[in-house]
mmCIF file with all atom_site columns, C-alpha atoms in Angstrom:
data_model
loop_
_atom_site.group_PDB
_atom_site.id
_atom_site.type_symbol
_atom_site.label_atom_id
_atom_site.label_alt_id
_atom_site.label_comp_id
_atom_site.label_asym_id
_atom_site.label_entity_id
_atom_site.label_seq_id
_atom_site.pdbx_PDB_ins_code
_atom_site.Cartn_x
_atom_site.Cartn_y
_atom_site.Cartn_z
_atom_site.occupancy
_atom_site.B_iso_or_equiv
_atom_site.pdbx_formal_charge
_atom_site.auth_seq_id
_atom_site.auth_comp_id
_atom_site.auth_asym_id
_atom_site.auth_atom_id
_atom_site.pdbx_PDB_model_num
ATOM 1   C CA . MET A 1 1   ? 54.465  26.211  16.874  1.00 0.00 ? 9   MET A CA 1
ATOM 2   C CA . LYS A 1 2   ? 51.028  27.781  16.953  1.00 0.00 ? 10  LYS A CA 1
ATOM 3   C CA . TRP A 1 3   ? 50.700  27.608  13.180  1.00 0.00 ? 11  TRP A CA 1
ATOM 4   C CA . LYS A 1 4   ? 51.296  23.810  13.292  1.00 0.00 ? 12  LYS A CA 1
ATOM 5   C CA . ARG A 1 5   ? 48.329  23.363  15.638  1.00 0.00 ? 13  ARG A CA 1
ATOM 6   C CA . VAL A 1 6   ? 46.157  25.548  13.438  1.00 0.00 ? 14  VAL A CA 1
ATOM 7   C CA . LEU A 1 7   ? 47.227  23.597  10.356  1.00 0.00 ? 15  LEU A CA 1
ATOM 8   C CA . LEU A 1 8   ? 46.560  20.282  12.127  1.00 0.00 ? 16  LEU A CA 1
ATOM 9   C CA . CYS A 1 9   ? 43.056  21.431  13.197  1.00 0.00 ? 17  CYS A CA 1
ATOM 10  C CA . VAL A 1 10  ? 42.255  22.666  9.691   1.00 0.00 ? 18  VAL A CA 1
ATOM 11  C CA . MET A 1 11  ? 43.337  19.323  8.192   1.00 0.00 ? 19  MET A CA 1
ATOM 12  C CA . VAL A 1 12  ? 41.335  17.265  10.719  1.00 0.00 ? 20  VAL A CA 1
ATOM 13  C CA . PHE A 1 13  ? 38.181  19.341  10.236  1.00 0.00 ? 21  PHE A CA 1
ATOM 14  C CA . SER A 1 14  ? 38.510  19.285  6.460   1.00 0.00 ? 22  SER A CA 1
ATOM 15  C CA . LEU A 1 15  ? 38.865  15.499  6.490   1.00 0.00 ? 23  LEU A CA 1
ATOM 16  C CA . LEU A 1 16  ? 35.819  15.133  8.777   1.00 0.00 ? 24  LEU A CA 1
ATOM 17  C CA . GLY A 1 17  ? 33.776  17.538  6.663   1.00 0.00 ? 25  GLY A CA 1
ATOM 18  C CA . GLY A 1 18  ? 34.690  15.679  3.474   1.00 0.00 ? 26  GLY A CA 1
ATOM 19  C CA . SER A 1 19  ? 33.685  12.360  5.059   1.00 0.00 ? 27  SER A CA 1
ATOM 20  C CA . LEU A 1 20  ? 30.359  13.757  6.164   1.00 0.00 ? 28  LEU A CA 1
ATOM 21  C CA . LEU A 1 21  ? 29.674  15.127  2.689   1.00 0.00 ? 29  LEU A CA 1
ATOM 22  C CA . PHE A 1 22  ? 30.636  11.806  1.122   1.00 0.00 ? 30  PHE A CA 1
ATOM 23  C CA . ALA A 1 23  ? 28.411  9.830   3.528   1.00 0.00 ? 31  ALA A CA 1
ATOM 24  C CA . ASP A 1 24  ? 25.485  12.128  2.764   1.00 0.00 ? 32  ASP A CA 1
ATOM 25  C CA . SER A 1 25  ? 25.831  11.623  -0.981  1.00 0.00 ? 33  SER A CA 1
ATOM 26  C CA . VAL A 1 26  ? 25.905  7.814   -0.569  1.00 0.00 ? 34  VAL A CA 1
ATOM 27  C CA . ASN A 1 27  ? 22.785  7.717   1.653   1.00 0.00 ? 35  ASN A CA 1
ATOM 28  C CA . GLU A 1 28  ? 20.157  9.842   -0.111  1.00 0.00 ? 36  GLU A CA 1
ATOM 29  C CA . LYS A 1 29  ? 16.455  10.072  0.844   1.00 0.00 ? 37  LYS A CA 1
ATOM 30  C CA . ILE A 1 30  ? 14.287  9.689   -2.295  1.00 0.00 ? 38  ILE A CA 1
ATOM 31  C CA . ARG A 1 31  ? 10.621  9.878   -3.295  1.00 0.00 ? 39  ARG A CA 1
ATOM 32  C CA . VAL A 1 32  ? 9.079   6.545   -4.284  1.00 0.00 ? 40  VAL A CA 1
ATOM 33  C CA . LEU A 1 33  ? 5.959   6.160   -6.425  1.00 0.00 ? 41  LEU A CA 1
ATOM 34  C CA . ILE A 1 34  ? 4.158   2.805   -6.421  1.00 0.00 ? 42  ILE A CA 1
ATOM 35  C CA . ASN A 1 35  ? 1.448   2.589   -9.098  1.00 0.00 ? 43  ASN A CA 1
ATOM 36  C CA . GLY A 1 36  ? 1.454   6.382   -9.313  1.00 0.00 ? 44  GLY A CA 1
ATOM 37  C CA . LYS A 1 37  ? 0.891   6.845   -5.561  1.00 0.00 ? 45  LYS A CA 1
ATOM 38  C CA . GLU A 1 38  ? 3.706   8.301   -3.446  1.00 0.00 ? 46  GLU A CA 1
ATOM 39  C CA . ALA A 1 39  ? 4.937   6.015   -0.674  1.00 0.00 ? 47  ALA A CA 1
ATOM 40  C CA . SER A 1 40  ? 4.480   7.791   2.647   1.00 0.00 ? 48  SER A CA 1
ATOM 41  C CA . ASP A 1 41  ? 7.917   6.855   4.017   1.00 0.00 ? 49  ASP A CA 1
ATOM 42  C CA . GLY A 1 42  ? 9.732   7.197   0.715   1.00 0.00 ? 50  GLY A CA 1
ATOM 43  C CA . GLY A 1 43  ? 12.967  5.297   0.304   1.00 0.00 ? 51  GLY A CA 1
ATOM 44  C CA . TYR A 1 44  ? 16.742  5.569   0.333   1.00 0.00 ? 52  TYR A CA 1
ATOM 45  C CA . LEU A 1 45  ? 19.371  5.364   -2.340  1.00 0.00 ? 53  LEU A CA 1
ATOM 46  C CA . ILE A 1 46  ? 22.445  3.750   -0.773  1.00 0.00 ? 54  ILE A CA 1
ATOM 47  C CA . ASP A 1 47  ? 25.493  2.957   -2.900  1.00 0.00 ? 55  ASP A CA 1
ATOM 48  C CA . GLY A 1 48  ? 23.362  2.877   -6.058  1.00 0.00 ? 56  GLY A CA 1
ATOM 49  C CA . THR A 1 49  ? 20.706  0.529   -4.633  1.00 0.00 ? 57  THR A CA 1
ATOM 50  C CA . THR A 1 50  ? 17.153  1.683   -3.809  1.00 0.00 ? 58  THR A CA 1
ATOM 51  C CA . TYR A 1 51  ? 15.697  0.582   -0.467  1.00 0.00 ? 59  TYR A CA 1
ATOM 52  C CA . VAL A 1 52  ? 11.965  0.902   0.255   1.00 0.00 ? 60  VAL A CA 1
ATOM 53  C CA . PRO A 1 53  ? 10.199  -0.090  3.517   1.00 0.00 ? 61  PRO A CA 1
ATOM 54  C CA . VAL A 1 54  ? 8.507   -3.485  3.092   1.00 0.00 ? 62  VAL A CA 1
ATOM 55  C CA . ARG A 1 55  ? 5.120   -2.203  4.289   1.00 0.00 ? 63  ARG A CA 1
ATOM 56  C CA . GLU A 1 56  ? 5.040   0.153   1.270   1.00 0.00 ? 64  GLU A CA 1
ATOM 57  C CA . ALA A 1 57  ? 4.975   -2.809  -1.146  1.00 0.00 ? 65  ALA A CA 1
ATOM 58  C CA . GLY A 1 58  ? 1.548   -3.882  0.117   1.00 0.00 ? 66  GLY A CA 1
ATOM 59  C CA . GLY A 1 59  ? 0.653   -7.119  1.818   1.00 0.00 ? 67  GLY A CA 1
ATOM 60  C CA . LEU A 1 60  ? 0.969   -8.454  5.327   1.00 0.00 ? 68  LEU A CA 1
ATOM 61  C CA . ALA A 1 61  ? 4.480   -7.856  6.622   1.00 0.00 ? 69  ALA A CA 1
ATOM 62  C CA . SER A 1 62  ? 5.701   -9.518  9.798   1.00 0.00 ? 70  SER A CA 1
ATOM 63  C CA . TRP A 1 63  ? 9.047   -9.505  11.567  1.00 0.00 ? 71  TRP A CA 1
ATOM 64  C CA . ASP A 1 64  ? 10.493  -12.685 13.118  1.00 0.00 ? 72  ASP A CA 1
ATOM 65  C CA . ASN A 1 65  ? 13.124  -11.362 15.521  1.00 0.00 ? 73  ASN A CA 1
ATOM 66  C CA . SER A 1 66  ? 14.512  -14.780 16.469  1.00 0.00 ? 74  SER A CA 1
ATOM 67  C CA . ASN A 1 67  ? 15.336  -15.619 12.826  1.00 0.00 ? 75  ASN A CA 1
ATOM 68  C CA . LYS A 1 68  ? 15.983  -11.984 11.804  1.00 0.00 ? 76  LYS A CA 1
ATOM 69  C CA . ARG A 1 69  ? 13.559  -12.413 8.915   1.00 0.00 ? 77  ARG A CA 1
ATOM 70  C CA . VAL A 1 70  ? 10.775  -10.351 7.350   1.00 0.00 ? 78  VAL A CA 1
ATOM 71  C CA . THR A 1 71  ? 7.874   -12.237 5.762   1.00 0.00 ? 79  THR A CA 1
ATOM 72  C CA . VAL A 1 72  ? 5.558   -10.528 3.278   1.00 0.00 ? 80  VAL A CA 1
ATOM 73  C CA . ILE A 1 73  ? 2.321   -12.238 2.282   1.00 0.00 ? 81  ILE A CA 1
ATOM 74  C CA . LYS A 1 74  ? 0.559   -10.783 -0.725  1.00 0.00 ? 82  LYS A CA 1
ATOM 75  C CA . PRO A 1 75  ? -2.035  -13.049 -2.287  1.00 0.00 ? 83  PRO A CA 1
ATOM 76  C CA . ASN A 1 76  ? -3.274  -12.562 -5.839  1.00 0.00 ? 84  ASN A CA 1
ATOM 77  C CA . VAL A 1 77  ? -6.537  -10.610 -5.743  1.00 0.00 ? 85  VAL A CA 1
ATOM 78  C CA . HIS A 1 78  ? -8.645  -9.908  -8.819  1.00 0.00 ? 86  HIS A CA 1
ATOM 79  C CA . ILE A 1 79  ? -11.448 -7.366  -8.410  1.00 0.00 ? 87  ILE A CA 1
ATOM 80  C CA . PHE A 1 80  ? -14.517 -7.283  -10.666 1.00 0.00 ? 88  PHE A CA 1
ATOM 81  C CA . LEU A 1 81  ? -17.303 -4.704  -10.485 1.00 0.00 ? 89  LEU A CA 1
ATOM 82  C CA . PHE A 1 82  ? -20.870 -5.742  -11.294 1.00 0.00 ? 90  PHE A CA 1
ATOM 83  C CA . GLN A 1 83  ? -23.971 -3.685  -11.982 1.00 0.00 ? 91  GLN A CA 1
ATOM 84  C CA . GLY A 1 84  ? -26.521 -6.482  -11.903 1.00 0.00 ? 92  GLY A CA 1
ATOM 85  C CA . ASP A 1 85  ? -24.969 -9.172  -14.128 1.00 0.00 ? 93  ASP A CA 1
ATOM 86  C CA . THR A 1 86  ? -22.893 -6.709  -16.172 1.00 0.00 ? 94  THR A CA 1
ATOM 87  C CA . VAL A 1 87  ? -19.209 -6.099  -15.520 1.00 0.00 ? 95  VAL A CA 1
ATOM 88  C CA . PHE A 1 88  ? -18.216 -2.425  -15.690 1.00 0.00 ? 96  PHE A CA 1
ATOM 89  C CA . GLY A 1 89  ? -15.180 -0.187  -15.291 1.00 0.00 ? 97  GLY A CA 1
ATOM 90  C CA . ASN A 1 90  ? -15.922 3.494   -15.818 1.00 0.00 ? 98  ASN A CA 1
ATOM 91  C CA . VAL A 1 91  ? -19.135 5.222   -14.730 1.00 0.00 ? 99  VAL A CA 1
ATOM 92  C CA . ASN A 1 92  ? -20.979 8.483   -15.254 1.00 0.00 ? 100 ASN A CA 1
ATOM 93  C CA . VAL A 1 93  ? -21.240 10.979  -12.403 1.00 0.00 ? 101 VAL A CA 1
ATOM 94  C CA . GLY A 1 94  ? -24.271 10.118  -10.265 1.00 0.00 ? 102 GLY A CA 1
ATOM 95  C CA . LYS A 1 95  ? -25.595 7.296   -8.091  1.00 0.00 ? 103 LYS A CA 1
ATOM 96  C CA . LEU A 1 96  ? -24.939 3.687   -9.038  1.00 0.00 ? 104 LEU A CA 1
ATOM 97  C CA . LYS A 1 97  ? -25.980 0.409   -7.434  1.00 0.00 ? 105 LYS A CA 1
ATOM 98  C CA . PHE A 1 98  ? -23.261 -2.231  -7.781  1.00 0.00 ? 106 PHE A CA 1
ATOM 99  C CA . ASN A 1 99  ? -21.364 -5.006  -6.006  1.00 0.00 ? 107 ASN A CA 1
ATOM 100 C CA . VAL A 1 100 ? -17.721 -5.977  -5.823  1.00 0.00 ? 108 VAL A CA 1
ATOM 101 C CA . PHE A 1 101 ? -16.530 -9.511  -6.571  1.00 0.00 ? 109 PHE A CA 1
ATOM 102 C CA . SER A 1 102 ? -13.027 -10.365 -5.354  1.00 0.00 ? 110 SER A CA 1
ATOM 103 C CA . GLN A 1 103 ? -11.210 -13.554 -6.290  1.00 0.00 ? 111 GLN A CA 1
ATOM 104 C CA . VAL A 1 104 ? -8.370  -14.386 -3.899  1.00 0.00 ? 112 VAL A CA 1
ATOM 105 C CA . ASP A 1 105 ? -5.731  -17.049 -4.516  1.00 0.00 ? 113 ASP A CA 1
ATOM 106 C CA . SER A 1 106 ? -2.223  -17.933 -3.337  1.00 0.00 ? 114 SER A CA 1
ATOM 107 C CA . LEU A 1 107 ? -3.034  -16.969 0.260   1.00 0.00 ? 115 LEU A CA 1
ATOM 108 C CA . THR A 1 108 ? -0.340  -18.678 2.343   1.00 0.00 ? 116 THR A CA 1
ATOM 109 C CA . THR A 1 109 ? -1.475  -17.718 5.846   1.00 0.00 ? 117 THR A CA 1
ATOM 110 C CA . ASP A 1 110 ? -4.677  -17.647 7.869   1.00 0.00 ? 118 ASP A CA 1
ATOM 111 C CA . VAL A 1 111 ? -6.521  -14.333 7.966   1.00 0.00 ? 119 VAL A CA 1
ATOM 112 C CA . ALA A 1 112 ? -9.249  -13.188 10.336  1.00 0.00 ? 120 ALA A CA 1
ATOM 113 C CA . ALA A 1 113 ? -11.295 -10.918 8.058   1.00 0.00 ? 121 ALA A CA 1
ATOM 114 C CA . VAL A 1 114 ? -11.607 -9.181  4.699   1.00 0.00 ? 122 VAL A CA 1
ATOM 115 C CA . LYS A 1 115 ? -13.001 -5.774  3.778   1.00 0.00 ? 123 LYS A CA 1
ATOM 116 C CA . VAL A 1 116 ? -13.790 -3.785  0.635   1.00 0.00 ? 124 VAL A CA 1
ATOM 117 C CA . THR A 1 117 ? -13.664 0.030   0.619   1.00 0.00 ? 125 THR A CA 1
ATOM 118 C CA . ILE A 1 118 ? -14.118 2.848   -1.871  1.00 0.00 ? 126 ILE A CA 1
ATOM 119 C CA . THR A 1 119 ? -12.011 6.026   -1.852  1.00 0.00 ? 127 THR A CA 1
ATOM 120 C CA . ASP A 1 120 ? -13.212 9.167   -3.651  1.00 0.00 ? 128 ASP A CA 1
ATOM 121 C CA . PRO A 1 121 ? -10.905 11.566  -5.543  1.00 0.00 ? 129 PRO A CA 1
ATOM 122 C CA . SER A 1 122 ? -10.432 13.738  -2.423  1.00 0.00 ? 130 SER A CA 1
ATOM 123 C CA . GLY A 1 123 ? -9.268  10.764  -0.314  1.00 0.00 ? 131 GLY A CA 1
ATOM 124 C CA . GLN A 1 124 ? -12.478 10.135  1.676   1.00 0.00 ? 132 GLN A CA 1
ATOM 125 C CA . VAL A 1 125 ? -12.751 6.381   2.412   1.00 0.00 ? 133 VAL A CA 1
ATOM 126 C CA . LYS A 1 126 ? -16.059 4.555   2.845   1.00 0.00 ? 134 LYS A CA 1
ATOM 127 C CA . ASP A 1 127 ? -16.400 0.912   3.856   1.00 0.00 ? 135 ASP A CA 1
ATOM 128 C CA . ILE A 1 128 ? -18.516 -1.121  1.457   1.00 0.00 ? 136 ILE A CA 1
ATOM 129 C CA . GLN A 1 129 ? -18.531 -4.395  3.404   1.00 0.00 ? 137 GLN A CA 1
ATOM 130 C CA . ALA A 1 130 ? -16.395 -6.375  5.869   1.00 0.00 ? 138 ALA A CA 1
ATOM 131 C CA . GLN A 1 131 ? -16.649 -10.016 6.856   1.00 0.00 ? 139 GLN A CA 1
ATOM 132 C CA . SER A 1 132 ? -14.917 -12.292 9.361   1.00 0.00 ? 140 SER A CA 1
ATOM 133 C CA . LEU A 1 133 ? -13.576 -15.543 7.955   1.00 0.00 ? 141 LEU A CA 1
ATOM 134 C CA . THR A 1 134 ? -14.392 -18.729 9.841   1.00 0.00 ? 142 THR A CA 1
ATOM 135 C CA . THR A 1 135 ? -12.739 -21.241 7.517   1.00 0.00 ? 143 THR A CA 1
ATOM 136 C CA . GLN A 1 136 ? -9.300  -20.819 6.039   1.00 0.00 ? 144 GLN A CA 1
ATOM 137 C CA . LYS A 1 137 ? -8.508  -21.524 2.420   1.00 0.00 ? 145 LYS A CA 1
ATOM 138 C CA . ASP A 1 138 ? -5.644  -20.633 0.130   1.00 0.00 ? 146 ASP A CA 1
ATOM 139 C CA . ASN A 1 139 ? -8.188  -19.391 -2.424  1.00 0.00 ? 147 ASN A CA 1
ATOM 140 C CA . PHE A 1 140 ? -11.741 -18.066 -2.113  1.00 0.00 ? 148 PHE A CA 1
ATOM 141 C CA . TRP A 1 141 ? -14.255 -15.617 -3.513  1.00 0.00 ? 149 TRP A CA 1
ATOM 142 C CA . PHE A 1 142 ? -15.729 -12.658 -1.666  1.00 0.00 ? 150 PHE A CA 1
ATOM 143 C CA . ARG A 1 143 ? -18.712 -10.838 -3.110  1.00 0.00 ? 151 ARG A CA 1
ATOM 144 C CA . THR A 1 144 ? -20.233 -7.801  -1.415  1.00 0.00 ? 152 THR A CA 1
ATOM 145 C CA . ASN A 1 145 ? -23.939 -7.154  -1.209  1.00 0.00 ? 153 ASN A CA 1
ATOM 146 C CA . ASP A 1 146 ? -25.357 -4.608  -3.659  1.00 0.00 ? 154 ASP A CA 1
ATOM 147 C CA . PHE A 1 147 ? -24.238 -1.155  -2.594  1.00 0.00 ? 155 PHE A CA 1
ATOM 148 C CA . THR A 1 148 ? -25.471 2.256   -3.798  1.00 0.00 ? 156 THR A CA 1
ATOM 149 C CA . TYR A 1 149 ? -22.768 4.872   -4.075  1.00 0.00 ? 157 TYR A CA 1
ATOM 150 C CA . ASP A 1 150 ? -22.905 8.483   -5.252  1.00 0.00 ? 158 ASP A CA 1
ATOM 151 C CA . PHE A 1 151 ? -20.075 9.220   -7.668  1.00 0.00 ? 159 PHE A CA 1
ATOM 152 C CA . SER A 1 152 ? -20.676 12.896  -6.953  1.00 0.00 ? 160 SER A CA 1
ATOM 153 C CA . ARG A 1 153 ? -17.932 14.328  -9.129  1.00 0.00 ? 161 ARG A CA 1
ATOM 154 C CA . ALA A 1 154 ? -15.700 13.375  -12.012 1.00 0.00 ? 162 ALA A CA 1
ATOM 155 C CA . GLY A 1 155 ? -12.413 11.719  -11.143 1.00 0.00 ? 163 GLY A CA 1
ATOM 156 C CA . LYS A 1 156 ? -10.748 8.499   -10.084 1.00 0.00 ? 164 LYS A CA 1
ATOM 157 C CA . TYR A 1 157 ? -12.305 6.355   -7.354  1.00 0.00 ? 165 TYR A CA 1
ATOM 158 C CA . ARG A 1 158 ? -10.394 3.416   -5.853  1.00 0.00 ? 166 ARG A CA 1
ATOM 159 C CA . ILE A 1 159 ? -12.027 0.144   -4.831  1.00 0.00 ? 167 ILE A CA 1
ATOM 160 C CA . SER A 1 160 ? -9.660  -1.548  -2.337  1.00 0.00 ? 168 SER A CA 1
ATOM 161 C CA . PHE A 1 161 ? -9.569  -5.088  -0.979  1.00 0.00 ? 169 PHE A CA 1
ATOM 162 C CA . HIS A 1 162 ? -8.124  -5.400  2.541   1.00 0.00 ? 170 HIS A CA 1
ATOM 163 C CA . ILE A 1 163 ? -7.230  -8.329  4.770   1.00 0.00 ? 171 ILE A CA 1
ATOM 164 C CA . LYS A 1 164 ? -6.835  -8.488  8.530   1.00 0.00 ? 172 LYS A CA 1
ATOM 165 C CA . GLU A 1 165 ? -4.373  -11.065 9.832   1.00 0.00 ? 173 GLU A CA 1
ATOM 166 C CA . ASN A 1 166 ? -5.854  -11.467 13.330  1.00 0.00 ? 174 ASN A CA 1
ATOM 167 C CA . SER A 1 167 ? -8.351  -9.825  15.661  1.00 0.00 ? 175 SER A CA 1
ATOM 168 C CA . ASN A 1 168 ? -5.666  -7.531  17.133  1.00 0.00 ? 176 ASN A CA 1
ATOM 169 C CA . SER A 1 169 ? -4.277  -6.295  13.818  1.00 0.00 ? 177 SER A CA 1
ATOM 170 C CA . SER A 1 170 ? -5.444  -3.581  11.453  1.00 0.00 ? 178 SER A CA 1
ATOM 171 C CA . TYR A 1 171 ? -6.775  -4.056  7.928   1.00 0.00 ? 179 TYR A CA 1
ATOM 172 C CA . VAL A 1 172 ? -4.051  -3.940  5.282   1.00 0.00 ? 180 VAL A CA 1
ATOM 173 C CA . PRO A 1 173 ? -4.836  -3.013  1.656   1.00 0.00 ? 181 PRO A CA 1
ATOM 174 C CA . ILE A 1 174 ? -3.827  -5.816  -0.701  1.00 0.00 ? 182 ILE A CA 1
ATOM 175 C CA . ALA A 1 175 ? -5.291  -4.847  -4.083  1.00 0.00 ? 183 ALA A CA 1
ATOM 176 C CA . GLU A 1 176 ? -7.211  -2.045  -5.741  1.00 0.00 ? 184 GLU A CA 1
ATOM 177 C CA . LYS A 1 177 ? -9.154  -1.279  -8.877  1.00 0.00 ? 185 LYS A CA 1
ATOM 178 C CA . VAL A 1 178 ? -9.704  2.225   -10.212 1.00 0.00 ? 186 VAL A CA 1
ATOM 179 C CA . ILE A 1 179 ? -13.072 3.467   -11.458 1.00 0.00 ? 187 ILE A CA 1
ATOM 180 C CA . THR A 1 180 ? -13.121 6.701   -13.434 1.00 0.00 ? 188 THR A CA 1
ATOM 181 C CA . ALA A 1 181 ? -16.301 8.765   -13.025 1.00 0.00 ? 189 ALA A CA 1
ATOM 182 C CA . LEU A 1 182 ? -16.925 10.762  -16.206 1.00 0.00 ? 190 LEU A CA 1
ATOM 183 C CA . SER A 1 183 ? -18.939 13.970  -16.545 1.00 0.00 ? 191 SER A CA 1
ATOM 184 C CA . GLN A 1 184 ? -22.089 13.420  -18.572 1.00 0.00 ? 192 GLN A CA 1
#
């Protein structure tokens, strides 16, 4: 009689263990790269479909609990870099005076402010300019004042355009342009 109980326990535990192993293989945590940058929360592979948190895609994400709906707003933003009247992309190591021109269109919600930042190769972020918006448009231009920046070492620098949905929210990066600083 004792051996029947042992056999029953072994069968139950083996079935549970197999189910747990199967469930783990169906729901797998994965690394996600978006434009070469690793998403901080990563993603999941569930039954052959990849799921990534909405906030990782970029844009303003909001949750409407009453309708059980997520809304993501990501306008088109084109970033141009000007040294005087000349458009540029890559630079030599050293100081450079320039401004950032951002063209925004397809904005489907009101926003409180915009901001442009620069991030150096080590991840240090510096604000170039921020501005509150008093009138709302679905498309507009934002040009920073001339700004002198020291591209102190060779590498990739990111110019980022951010929007802030309201006065209580944080800035959210919407678009970026990469500048490569080259050794002379």
